[in-house]
Amino acid sequence: MQSSTKETIERPPGWKKDFGERLTRILGRDGVIYADDELLAYDADALTGYRIKPLFVVLPGTSGEVSRVMKMCYEEDVPFVPRGAGTGLSGGALPTEEGIVISLARMNRIIEVDIPNERVVVEPGVTNLSVTNAVSSYGYYYAPDPSSQIVCTIGGNVAENSGGVHCLKYGVTANHVLGLEVVLPDGEIIETGGKTPDHPGYDIMGLMVGSEGLLGIVTRVTLRIIKKPETVKTLFASFDRIEDAGASVSGITARGVIPAGMEIMDNLCIRSVEEAVHAGYPVDAGSILLVELDGPRAEVDAQMPVVEEVLRGHNALEIRIARDAKERDLFWKGRKNAFPAMGRVSSDYYVQDGVIPRSKLAQVLGRIGELSREYGLSVGNVFHAGDGNLHPLVLYNSKNEGESEKALELAGRILGVCVEAGGSITGEHGVGNDKKRFLSLMFDENDLDTMNLMRCAFDSKGLSNPGKVFPTPRTCVEQGMKPYAGHPLHKAGLGEMY
Amino acid sequence: MTESPIFNELTSIVGGENASRDPETLESYAVDGVVPKIILFPGNIEQISEIMKAASQAGVSVVPAGSGTKKGMGNKPLGADVILSTKKLSRVIEHESADLVATAECGIALADLQSCLRRKNQFLPVDPPHVPGGATLGGIIAANDSGPLRLRYGTSRELMIGMKVVRADGRIFKGGSKVVKNVAGYDMPKLFVGSFGTLGIIAEATFRLYPVPESSGTYIASFESLDDAHGAVRSLIDSALVINAVEHLNPALAGTMAERLGFGSDFNRYTLAVRIMNVSRAVEDQMKAVMDITRGSGGKGFIIGAENEEAFWHEVREFPWRSSEQAGAVLKAGVLISDVPRVFLMLDEISGKYGIRARAAARAGNGIVIISIDGDGESVINSVKELREFSESAGGSLTVREASPDIKPALDAWGGMGSSLGLMKRIKTAFDPGNILNPGRLF
Ligand SMILES: Cc1cc2nc3c(=O)[nH]c(=O)nc-3n(C[C@H](O)[C@H](O)[C@H](O)COP(=O)(O)OP(=O)(O)OC[C@H]3O[C@@H](n4cnc5c(N)ncnc54)[C@H](O)[C@@H]3O)c2cc1C
């Protein structure tokens, strides 16, 4: 019943070798990675501050293989960590020392493209962008578009409930996943949801999305695809003050316009992005706001002037509308490269992912500025403004004594500000290993206990991605999970059985 | 039994004026013939928590209820000692119009919530049946009930971002948050959507909202053949139009609807109703496109007058306008979009075979078909069986929403729940180890 990775498990001598051989029997020689130097490629996700070398990495090719591996792990109390492309930003795919990593990279087939029913069925290792690529010739696309979409996998997207720059209008991964095949932690294979709507019973699929690999491994995913809009128009507006950009965002929605996306960048980000990708942003602006409208032409034509009016009313300096698809892509290229570009101006940076109510943008940005000055560390702001999802980038230099710790503390303070404003500690990157100590800012003992009740119904041994998400390890024994005992009244002969 | 101390204890939690043990009242709250022993009207979440603590200790069963508009859904309960009515939890807690978010207590009638939201020109875009009959927010969530608008906005599952729930053991917890994007912790609210009161008492919910569209238009077209009608559906779905609803009515229902609305005769054909809501210009433009598309598939139709549009959709939502005492059954099939015509054909077939009358409205862009079967008991039971076999073999489902008391016991409300049934039961046991919450309703 252990769910902490810290406790070491007593193993008989030769156990590791034996276990490795058993894995090889299931997966073949090239399906198991043992060599230290090769294991290094799997010791972290994109949050590279945490690194742990696993016992083995396995590369199953079918859900049957995933199931056999997990059954073995369950029998032997070996923890396992699912892994997609390893682009996660919260340490979700960080291995455990005592356990193995189950990489889904080889399960990368698109199983079915069903245009008349607007569905695509894929294996979890398929990348996000290749779903859109598979259907774009039919005029369709897959809506959730994380900036990492060229490499990140659908399995990872499902586990993190990933977002992107268009979720204000089109929703997040949870709104586009319709069915899953899941290997439960004990190796049982189940299906939940599917190509058809409204399956009776509990929404297991809904729970799996965003469960960060703690409830089992997703081995097949049915996705909803949607038709490309008739028109897309993208503009950016520059502002002296980022607060004005922020206020424009709620100004636009208050006028009944729901853009496909609204993104804000501050001066620090604008400058680093311009240097990196030359998106054509004005480098002296205090901030820019990107707004994309899409839909029927008449709708976009009617709403564009409304947006411009709101922007002017909030002191926009310049408003530039992309003339064609090429220029639009350029506007977006700047935004989508904001994180990597930051790597050029600062040796280290730490991305936060807090969410706040849209209407509090101006206020929270002011507070982040104050905190940045208090700590003497620069904070770059780039965010999905439409849904209030901030990505403050705390810049630091890990070679400076104590600066990493300071950066971490500042990042934590920022999350505190988000929660105080009525928001969340994470909008799309997940809690993972990184933010688990902040989970209790949002959830009290009852809330966490309830989540654990659920987890225990899936994984009574706590072997699936242990040590993640929850602030303190919780076991399942003390949970009052008694078998059905019958009503005391019935037993006392007081009640009647129906 | 009714004098046992637990019922006095429960009464003292809510106060005598908020509890009823009057035999007539109890009778009126019976669920599938199971008569409760007490009805409680708690006024706040703390009282619900006290009720659940006491009930779980005593092991009495609790059936949460809103307005009772969906009390015919689900299998016969194994126990219904206590009806916990949410009627007194009816406040809008906050409406943050700038954030397009609202939080309300779950006993509020959806109609009341909507009129509050409308003051700021916003709405919660769910349009299930029974709203005029008082359907509450909590009941709609617990049943994941929906209507034609789901094509554009999804069901409450898609719109809900946070919730407060009282567990069987009385502990109050919250899941989700009040912001539209949030991935902290498990997405617990999802578990409660469609849970039919079997996992906890939903006390509060937070939703994302939409601005009320400036304008709305509906085009109605009838077709010579099912193929033609489905061809039009295909073209509509495959277009870049932003459509709020596409309802496909079978001839029997189209005829009834035309009669009810005074649309004249000659409506006994496969009929599509296409609704577009947007800024006025975009409605006009797109209505033209809808006309062209449906004409291209041989459809003949008209734009419904503004004065009749809402009445028409009201009829669609409320179909089959049925009281639970009536003979027959109301079903919901969930199938592939491309299988909707097969369901219609199947209805023809079983109508001939069993002499039943089958009327159906399909949310053609989603693959949901609402079916009303009228006929003698045995024929209805056989029809349900065949339809279920068909839907399930096509990867879908068929649930019985309502059935007359004489045949209900012979019908399983849900059909197969597939390979995740075992896990569902483990979840139920984890949340409700004494099986006191709506026992037997789901499984
Ligand atoms: C430059 C950059 C930009 C990014 N932009 C965005 C963005 O715009 N929006 C956004 O939401 N995220 C963004 N991310 C974060 C990241 O790309 C997403 O979280 C992505 O979904 C992770 O996918 P992955 O395949 O890399 O998963 P991994 O990092 O390998 O794993 C992520 C988590 O999922 C679990 N997991 C993986 N596969 C499975 C499976 N099959 N079954 C069960 N659990 C599984 C892992 O255990 C882990 O907990 C960005 C990251 C980078 C580096």
PDB file of C-alpha atoms in Angstrom, chain A residues 246-247 249-250 253 356-364 385 388 421, chain B residues 96-99:
ATOM      1  CA  GLY A 246      -5.510  43.369 -19.953  1.00  0.00           C
ATOM      2  CA  ALA A 247      -8.556  45.592 -19.626  1.00  0.00           C
ATOM      3  CA  VAL A 249      -9.614  41.589 -23.020  1.00  0.00           C
ATOM      4  CA  SER A 250     -12.598  41.762 -20.703  1.00  0.00           C
ATOM      5  CA  THR A 253     -15.927  39.733 -24.122  1.00  0.00           C
ATOM      6  CA  ILE A 356      -7.110  34.221 -12.855  1.00  0.00           C
ATOM      7  CA  PRO A 357     -10.551  35.544 -13.679  1.00  0.00           C
ATOM      8  CA  ARG A 358     -10.169  37.616 -16.838  1.00  0.00           C
ATOM      9  CA  SER A 359     -11.557  40.673 -15.124  1.00  0.00           C
ATOM     10  CA  LYS A 360      -8.686  40.674 -12.618  1.00  0.00           C
ATOM     11  CA  LEU A 361      -5.910  40.770 -15.251  1.00  0.00           C
ATOM     12  CA  ALA A 362      -4.898  44.368 -14.751  1.00  0.00           C
ATOM     13  CA  GLN A 363      -4.832  44.046 -10.981  1.00  0.00           C
ATOM     14  CA  VAL A 364      -2.854  40.790 -10.921  1.00  0.00           C
ATOM     15  CA  ALA A 385      -5.354  36.363 -21.804  1.00  0.00           C
ATOM     16  CA  GLY A 388      -6.957  34.282 -17.859  1.00  0.00           C
ATOM     17  CA  ALA A 421      -7.770  36.445  -7.086  1.00  0.00           C
TER      18      ALA A 421
ATOM     19  CA  GLU B  96     -19.482  37.543 -12.846  1.00  0.00           C
ATOM     20  CA  SER B  97     -20.570  38.867 -16.192  1.00  0.00           C
ATOM     21  CA  ALA B  98     -17.120  40.214 -17.088  1.00  0.00           C
ATOM     22  CA  ASP B  99     -15.735  36.695 -16.700  1.00  0.00           C
TER      23      ASP B  99
END
